[in-house]
Amino acid sequence: MGRMRLLSNIINHATNQVEGFCIIKSVQLKVNVKGADYLDFTLADADGEINAKLWDYSSSAHGLYSVGEVIKVRATINLYRDAEQLKIDRIRHIKDEDTVDMSQIVASAPVDGEVLYSELYDFAGSFGNEELSRLVRYLMRENKERMIKYPAALRLHHAHRGGLMYHTHTMLSMAKKVVEVYSKLYPELCSDLVYTGIILHDIAKTRELEVGEIGLATAYTTEGQLLGHIAIGMSMVQSAAAEISLSQEVTTLVSHILLSHHSIPEYGSPKAPMFPEAEIVSNIDMLDARLFEMFDALDSVGVGEFTDRQWALENRQLYRHGMGVVNREE
């Protein structure tokens, strides 16, 4: 993430004071060296995040605040160890009469989740395989509200509002191109099985993640912590298959795709992909996740610079070469 747009909303240039709405990403009650309570926040909006302090905190005077809540603050920008930090001067909960553009507060997918959901649902209706079509549409209907707004992760790739649908839609777009090429080389390739795996591979994120009204994940559910979305997803497929009377063959094949889509045990899959369609889903999932991570990290540095080491990418530093920028300008 970059610099918060809140920091540009200066209301007093003499004191470097800003005002606006933001979301609480974390909050802790702490005690300073003099024994006085204060709140230590991480505040964020759609563009970035910042550490903020509410000194001399009193619950009776200031109220109680929780992670995931949208608030309004007036604060002073200070530098602490060469990094910007906010000293909160005034803070309050949002009111019914406040006009808050949530797209400016919460990092969101660039396309509305409901639009993407409808496109995927209609596409599943065009499958030649009737069983796969019924399975996908049944599970999509059962999980519609969550699929539309849920992120695809707690912190890593597509961890924004609507990220689950956006990640799935992007994967499906890639899958169509892959199928177009490889179905000519290998006519036995089942395109509907690939598309089913793509659409359903992360559907259990709707049960793995704890997501508030604004569409950001704040934690894992108990089920998510204990089982994970791979095991939950396979269970969802098998329950749905029993409910709508799918054949054992179809149920097993789709279950395997979900079980193997992280490819290896180190990434969470107890089985590696064991047929071509499963291999395609696994590789497209990895490619989309890694490209998101890369471009997100590169966005924080200038052309000719390296990023910090990226834990999610085997601790690699990434280089922003700028060739794409030149090509676009041409």
GROMACS .gro file of C-alpha atoms in nm:
model
  330
    1MET     CA    1   0.000   0.000   0.000
    2GLY     CA    2   0.105   0.359  -0.056
    3ARG     CA    3   0.035   0.680   0.133
    4MET     CA    4  -0.312   0.725   0.281
    5ARG     CA    5  -0.537   0.970   0.098
    6LEU     CA    6  -0.637   1.098   0.444
    7LEU     CA    7  -0.292   1.258   0.472
    8SER     CA    8  -0.370   1.482   0.175
    9ASN     CA    9  -0.687   1.614   0.337
   10ILE     CA   10  -0.511   1.894   0.526
   11ILE     CA   11  -0.743   2.132   0.710
   12ASN     CA   12  -0.470   2.341   0.874
   13HIS     CA   13  -0.139   2.384   0.692
   14ALA     CA   14   0.018   2.570   0.985
   15THR     CA   15  -0.024   2.272   1.219
   16ASN     CA   16  -0.018   1.996   0.953
   17GLN     CA   17  -0.359   1.881   1.072
   18VAL     CA   18  -0.575   1.644   0.867
   19GLU     CA   19  -0.933   1.523   0.895
   20GLY     CA   20  -1.133   1.243   0.740
   21PHE     CA   21  -1.270   0.891   0.756
   22CYS     CA   22  -1.060   0.577   0.784
   23ILE     CA   23  -1.078   0.221   0.909
   24ILE     CA   24  -0.920   0.065   1.216
   25LYS     CA   25  -0.687  -0.218   1.113
   26SER     CA   26  -0.553  -0.271   1.464
   27VAL     CA   27  -0.592  -0.110   1.805
   28GLN     CA   28  -0.421  -0.178   2.137
   29LEU     CA   29  -0.454  -0.021   2.480
   30LYS     CA   30  -0.106   0.063   2.609
   31VAL     CA   31   0.056   0.251   2.897
   32ASN     CA   32   0.321   0.519   2.846
   33VAL     CA   33   0.631   0.577   3.061
   34LYS     CA   34   0.429   0.803   3.293
   35GLY     CA   35   0.166   0.536   3.352
   36ALA     CA   36  -0.105   0.700   3.141
   37ASP     CA   37  -0.322   0.495   2.906
   38TYR     CA   38  -0.314   0.552   2.532
   39LEU     CA   39  -0.447   0.377   2.223
   40ASP     CA   40  -0.205   0.258   1.957
   41PHE     CA   41  -0.381   0.233   1.619
   42THR     CA   42  -0.306   0.123   1.269
   43LEU     CA   43  -0.544   0.328   1.058
   44ALA     CA   44  -0.603   0.272   0.688
   45ASP     CA   45  -0.798   0.380   0.384
   46ALA     CA   46  -0.805   0.249   0.029
   47ASP     CA   47  -0.462   0.394  -0.050
   48GLY     CA   48  -0.249   0.310   0.252
   49GLU     CA   49  -0.210   0.284   0.626
   50ILE     CA   50  -0.037   0.465   0.913
   51ASN     CA   51   0.037   0.428   1.282
   52ALA     CA   52  -0.161   0.664   1.506
   53LYS     CA   53  -0.164   0.741   1.877
   54LEU     CA   54  -0.450   0.864   2.093
   55TRP     CA   55  -0.271   0.994   2.402
   56ASP     CA   56  -0.433   1.029   2.745
   57TYR     CA   57  -0.703   0.785   2.650
   58SER     CA   58  -1.020   0.751   2.858
   59SER     CA   59  -1.300   0.516   2.755
   60SER     CA   60  -1.557   0.745   2.912
   61ALA     CA   61  -1.428   1.049   2.724
   62HIS     CA   62  -1.334   0.892   2.392
   63GLY     CA   63  -1.546   0.579   2.365
   64LEU     CA   64  -1.451   0.222   2.275
   65TYR     CA   65  -1.308   0.128   1.936
   66SER     CA   66  -1.262  -0.205   1.762
   67VAL     CA   67  -1.084  -0.355   1.459
   68GLY     CA   68  -1.277  -0.319   1.134
   69GLU     CA   69  -1.467  -0.010   1.245
   70VAL     CA   70  -1.487   0.301   1.026
   71ILE     CA   71  -1.417   0.618   1.223
   72LYS     CA   72  -1.367   0.989   1.170
   73VAL     CA   73  -1.048   1.147   1.301
   74ARG     CA   74  -0.882   1.484   1.319
   75ALA     CA   75  -0.510   1.439   1.367
   76THR     CA   76  -0.169   1.601   1.338
   77ILE     CA   77   0.098   1.450   1.112
   78ASN     CA   78   0.428   1.402   1.294
   79LEU     CA   79   0.755   1.231   1.202
   80TYR     CA   80   0.877   0.949   1.425
   81ARG     CA   81   1.202   0.777   1.329
   82ASP     CA   82   1.172   0.926   0.979
   83ALA     CA   83   0.823   0.778   0.929
   84GLU     CA   84   0.492   0.961   0.931
   85GLN     CA   85   0.272   0.907   1.234
   86LEU     CA   86  -0.058   1.058   1.347
   87LYS     CA   87  -0.132   1.219   1.680
   88ILE     CA   88  -0.509   1.195   1.709
   89ASP     CA   89  -0.666   1.520   1.828
   90ARG     CA   90  -1.032   1.419   1.789
   91ILE     CA   91  -1.195   1.085   1.719
   92ARG     CA   92  -1.552   0.960   1.689
   93HIS     CA   93  -1.766   0.679   1.553
   94ILE     CA   94  -1.941   0.743   1.223
   95LYS     CA   95  -2.300   0.868   1.234
   96ASP     CA   96  -2.600   0.783   1.019
   97GLU     CA   97  -2.588   1.126   0.858
   98ASP     CA   98  -2.222   1.089   0.754
   99THR     CA   99  -2.167   1.048   0.382
  100VAL     CA  100  -1.889   0.792   0.354
  101ASP     CA  101  -1.764   0.663   0.020
  102MET     CA  102  -1.657   0.311   0.118
  103SER     CA  103  -1.454   0.269  -0.201
  104GLN     CA  104  -1.225   0.542  -0.065
  105ILE     CA  105  -1.202   0.381   0.280
  106VAL     CA  106  -1.162   0.014   0.197
  107ALA     CA  107  -0.931  -0.129  -0.066
  108SER     CA  108  -1.172  -0.288  -0.314
  109ALA     CA  109  -1.159  -0.492  -0.631
  110PRO     CA  110  -1.177  -0.272  -0.943
  111VAL     CA  111  -1.495  -0.445  -1.059
  112ASP     CA  112  -1.811  -0.487  -0.850
  113GLY     CA  113  -1.840  -0.838  -0.703
  114GLU     CA  114  -2.205  -0.871  -0.799
  115VAL     CA  115  -2.124  -0.808  -1.165
  116LEU     CA  116  -1.852  -1.074  -1.159
  117TYR     CA  117  -2.074  -1.318  -0.971
  118SER     CA  118  -2.348  -1.287  -1.234
  119GLU     CA  119  -2.100  -1.338  -1.516
  120LEU     CA  120  -1.956  -1.654  -1.355
  121TYR     CA  121  -2.300  -1.791  -1.268
  122ASP     CA  122  -2.424  -1.743  -1.625
  123PHE     CA  123  -2.105  -1.895  -1.763
  124ALA     CA  124  -2.150  -2.207  -1.546
  125GLY     CA  125  -2.494  -2.243  -1.699
  126SER     CA  126  -2.333  -2.285  -2.041
  127PHE     CA  127  -2.131  -2.594  -1.946
  128GLY     CA  128  -2.181  -2.896  -2.165
  129ASN     CA  129  -2.149  -3.121  -1.861
  130GLU     CA  130  -2.483  -3.097  -1.680
  131GLU     CA  131  -2.354  -3.236  -1.349
  132LEU     CA  132  -2.069  -2.985  -1.325
  133SER     CA  133  -2.304  -2.702  -1.417
  134ARG     CA  134  -2.549  -2.798  -1.143
  135LEU     CA  135  -2.273  -2.831  -0.883
  136VAL     CA  136  -2.117  -2.492  -0.955
  137ARG     CA  137  -2.448  -2.306  -0.967
  138TYR     CA  138  -2.578  -2.476  -0.653
  139LEU     CA  139  -2.270  -2.382  -0.449
  140MET     CA  140  -2.267  -2.030  -0.591
  141ARG     CA  141  -2.632  -1.977  -0.496
  142GLU     CA  142  -2.573  -2.114  -0.145
  143ASN     CA  143  -2.282  -1.876  -0.086
  144LYS     CA  144  -2.380  -1.577  -0.300
  145GLU     CA  145  -2.377  -1.296  -0.044
  146ARG     CA  146  -2.038  -1.390   0.091
  147MET     CA  147  -1.882  -1.460  -0.247
  148ILE     CA  148  -1.977  -1.113  -0.371
  149LYS     CA  149  -1.803  -0.915  -0.096
  150TYR     CA  150  -1.541  -1.146   0.059
  151PRO     CA  151  -1.167  -1.097   0.013
  152ALA     CA  152  -0.955  -1.388  -0.105
  153ALA     CA  153  -0.718  -1.374   0.192
  154LEU     CA  154  -0.655  -1.228   0.535
  155ARG     CA  155  -0.334  -1.046   0.440
  156LEU     CA  156  -0.178  -1.169   0.117
  157HIS     CA  157  -0.307  -1.171  -0.240
  158HIS     CA  158  -0.645  -1.012  -0.316
  159ALA     CA  159  -0.703  -0.933   0.053
  160HIS     CA  160  -0.948  -0.656  -0.036
  161ARG     CA  161  -1.324  -0.619  -0.053
  162GLY     CA  162  -1.453  -0.827  -0.343
  163GLY     CA  163  -1.112  -0.991  -0.384
  164LEU     CA  164  -1.250  -1.344  -0.391
  165MET     CA  165  -1.467  -1.281  -0.696
  166TYR     CA  166  -1.197  -1.075  -0.867
  167HIS     CA  167  -0.930  -1.345  -0.816
  168THR     CA  168  -1.169  -1.614  -0.939
  169HIS     CA  169  -1.277  -1.412  -1.243
  170THR     CA  170  -0.916  -1.335  -1.341
  171MET     CA  171  -0.827  -1.703  -1.308
  172LEU     CA  172  -1.123  -1.798  -1.525
  173SER     CA  173  -1.013  -1.552  -1.796
  174MET     CA  174  -0.668  -1.714  -1.796
  175ALA     CA  175  -0.818  -2.063  -1.793
  176LYS     CA  176  -1.020  -1.992  -2.107
  177LYS     CA  177  -0.699  -1.900  -2.292
  178VAL     CA  178  -0.517  -2.207  -2.162
  179VAL     CA  179  -0.806  -2.434  -2.263
  180GLU     CA  180  -0.820  -2.272  -2.607
  181VAL     CA  181  -0.456  -2.368  -2.669
  182TYR     CA  182  -0.434  -2.707  -2.503
  183SER     CA  183  -0.770  -2.854  -2.602
  184LYS     CA  184  -0.644  -2.847  -2.962
  185LEU     CA  185  -0.333  -3.040  -2.862
  186TYR     CA  186  -0.509  -3.271  -2.618
  187PRO     CA  187  -0.874  -3.323  -2.716
  188GLU     CA  188  -0.934  -3.532  -2.404
  189LEU     CA  189  -0.892  -3.223  -2.185
  190CYS     CA  190  -1.224  -3.146  -2.012
  191SER     CA  191  -1.275  -2.771  -2.019
  192ASP     CA  192  -1.582  -2.782  -1.792
  193LEU     CA  193  -1.380  -2.962  -1.525
  194VAL     CA  194  -1.111  -2.692  -1.543
  195TYR     CA  195  -1.371  -2.415  -1.516
  196THR     CA  196  -1.547  -2.589  -1.226
  197GLY     CA  197  -1.219  -2.617  -1.037
  198ILE     CA  198  -1.141  -2.250  -1.100
  199ILE     CA  199  -1.479  -2.121  -0.982
  200LEU     CA  200  -1.494  -2.345  -0.674
  201HIS     CA  201  -1.127  -2.367  -0.570
  202ASP     CA  202  -1.152  -2.092  -0.305
  203ILE     CA  203  -1.524  -2.105  -0.228
  204ALA     CA  204  -1.448  -2.219   0.127
  205LYS     CA  205  -1.285  -1.881   0.196
  206THR     CA  206  -1.647  -1.786   0.273
  207ARG     CA  207  -1.617  -2.008   0.581
  208GLU     CA  208  -1.245  -1.981   0.653
  209LEU     CA  209  -1.235  -1.603   0.702
  210GLU     CA  210  -1.398  -1.379   0.960
  211VAL     CA  211  -1.525  -1.086   0.753
  212GLY     CA  212  -1.716  -0.781   0.874
  213GLU     CA  213  -1.980  -0.573   0.701
  214ILE     CA  214  -1.723  -0.367   0.512
  215GLY     CA  215  -1.580  -0.674   0.341
  216LEU     CA  216  -1.234  -0.708   0.498
  217ALA     CA  217  -1.107  -1.014   0.680
  218THR     CA  218  -1.007  -0.953   1.041
  219ALA     CA  219  -0.924  -1.309   1.146
  220TYR     CA  220  -0.974  -1.675   1.070
  221THR     CA  221  -1.287  -1.846   1.192
  222THR     CA  222  -1.244  -2.136   1.434
  223GLU     CA  223  -1.333  -2.370   1.148
  224GLY     CA  224  -1.082  -2.193   0.926
  225GLN     CA  225  -0.804  -2.222   1.181
  226LEU     CA  226  -0.868  -2.588   1.256
  227LEU     CA  227  -0.942  -2.713   0.905
  228GLY     CA  228  -0.843  -2.455   0.643
  229HIS     CA  229  -1.022  -2.371   0.319
  230ILE     CA  230  -0.887  -2.673   0.131
  231ALA     CA  231  -1.045  -2.929   0.364
  232ILE     CA  232  -1.359  -2.720   0.410
  233GLY     CA  233  -1.396  -2.678   0.033
  234MET     CA  234  -1.376  -3.050  -0.030
  235SER     CA  235  -1.639  -3.105   0.238
  236MET     CA  236  -1.865  -2.841   0.078
  237VAL     CA  237  -1.838  -3.014  -0.260
  238GLN     CA  238  -1.919  -3.354  -0.115
  239SER     CA  239  -2.217  -3.223   0.083
  240ALA     CA  240  -2.351  -3.042  -0.223
  241ALA     CA  241  -2.299  -3.352  -0.437
  242ALA     CA  242  -2.508  -3.559  -0.198
  243GLU     CA  243  -2.777  -3.291  -0.189
  244ILE     CA  244  -2.814  -3.268  -0.568
  245SER     CA  245  -2.735  -3.635  -0.644
  246LEU     CA  246  -2.410  -3.610  -0.838
  247SER     CA  247  -2.223  -3.917  -0.956
  248GLN     CA  248  -1.933  -4.042  -0.745
  249GLU     CA  249  -1.690  -3.991  -1.034
  250VAL     CA  250  -1.771  -3.621  -1.073
  251THR     CA  251  -1.769  -3.569  -0.696
  252THR     CA  252  -1.428  -3.730  -0.659
  253LEU     CA  253  -1.270  -3.542  -0.949
  254VAL     CA  254  -1.386  -3.200  -0.828
  255SER     CA  255  -1.289  -3.286  -0.470
  256HIS     CA  256  -0.938  -3.373  -0.587
  257ILE     CA  257  -0.900  -3.041  -0.770
  258LEU     CA  258  -0.987  -2.851  -0.454
  259LEU     CA  259  -0.767  -3.077  -0.242
  260SER     CA  260  -0.465  -3.036  -0.472
  261HIS     CA  261  -0.491  -2.674  -0.585
  262HIS     CA  262  -0.202  -2.562  -0.361
  263SER     CA  263   0.008  -2.826  -0.535
  264ILE     CA  264   0.235  -2.953  -0.254
  265PRO     CA  265   0.217  -3.021   0.122
  266GLU     CA  266   0.438  -2.720   0.199
  267TYR     CA  267   0.163  -2.498   0.056
  268GLY     CA  268  -0.118  -2.690   0.225
  269SER     CA  269  -0.227  -2.954  -0.028
  270PRO     CA  270  -0.205  -3.315   0.095
  271LYS     CA  271  -0.213  -3.437  -0.266
  272ALA     CA  272  -0.036  -3.306  -0.575
  273PRO     CA  273  -0.250  -3.264  -0.890
  274MET     CA  274  -0.302  -3.608  -1.043
  275PHE     CA  275  -0.476  -3.526  -1.371
  276PRO     CA  276  -0.431  -3.242  -1.625
  277GLU     CA  277  -0.733  -3.032  -1.525
  278ALA     CA  278  -0.614  -3.024  -1.163
  279GLU     CA  279  -0.266  -2.923  -1.279
  280ILE     CA  280  -0.408  -2.633  -1.479
  281VAL     CA  281  -0.614  -2.503  -1.185
  282SER     CA  282  -0.317  -2.525  -0.948
  283ASN     CA  283  -0.080  -2.340  -1.178
  284ILE     CA  284  -0.324  -2.066  -1.272
  285ASP     CA  285  -0.402  -2.010  -0.903
  286MET     CA  286  -0.032  -1.973  -0.822
  287LEU     CA  287   0.035  -1.745  -1.118
  288ASP     CA  288  -0.252  -1.509  -1.037
  289ALA     CA  289  -0.160  -1.491  -0.669
  290ARG     CA  290   0.209  -1.428  -0.740
  291LEU     CA  291   0.150  -1.164  -1.005
  292PHE     CA  292  -0.081  -0.980  -0.766
  293GLU     CA  293   0.184  -0.993  -0.491
  294MET     CA  294   0.457  -0.878  -0.729
  295PHE     CA  295   0.274  -0.580  -0.878
  296ASP     CA  296   0.143  -0.479  -0.535
  297ALA     CA  297   0.499  -0.474  -0.399
  298LEU     CA  298   0.643  -0.300  -0.706
  299ASP     CA  299   0.384  -0.025  -0.673
  300SER     CA  300   0.566   0.095  -0.360
  301VAL     CA  301   0.901   0.165  -0.534
  302GLY     CA  302   1.021   0.377  -0.823
  303VAL     CA  303   1.158   0.266  -1.158
  304GLY     CA  304   1.510   0.131  -1.118
  305GLU     CA  305   1.455   0.041  -0.752
  306PHE     CA  306   1.424  -0.285  -0.561
  307THR     CA  307   1.148  -0.370  -0.315
  308ASP     CA  308   1.207  -0.497   0.036
  309ARG     CA  309   1.227  -0.874   0.065
  310GLN     CA  310   0.885  -1.029   0.009
  311TRP     CA  311   0.803  -1.303   0.257
  312ALA     CA  312   0.520  -1.439   0.040
  313LEU     CA  313   0.760  -1.475  -0.254
  314GLU     CA  314   1.036  -1.682  -0.090
  315ASN     CA  315   1.190  -1.367   0.059
  316ARG     CA  316   1.283  -1.230  -0.283
  317GLN     CA  317   1.353  -0.867  -0.362
  318LEU     CA  318   1.178  -0.749  -0.676
  319TYR     CA  319   1.309  -0.505  -0.937
  320ARG     CA  320   1.092  -0.243  -1.106
  321HIS     CA  321   1.238  -0.214  -1.456
  322GLY     CA  322   0.990   0.033  -1.606
  323MET     CA  323   0.976  -0.124  -1.952
  324GLY     CA  324   0.598  -0.156  -1.937
  325VAL     CA  325   0.562   0.213  -1.853
  326VAL     CA  326   0.767   0.307  -2.159
  327ASN     CA  327   0.563   0.074  -2.380
  328ARG     CA  328   0.234   0.226  -2.260
  329GLU     CA  329   0.357   0.579  -2.324
  330GLU     CA  330   0.458   0.485  -2.677
   0.00000   0.00000   0.00000
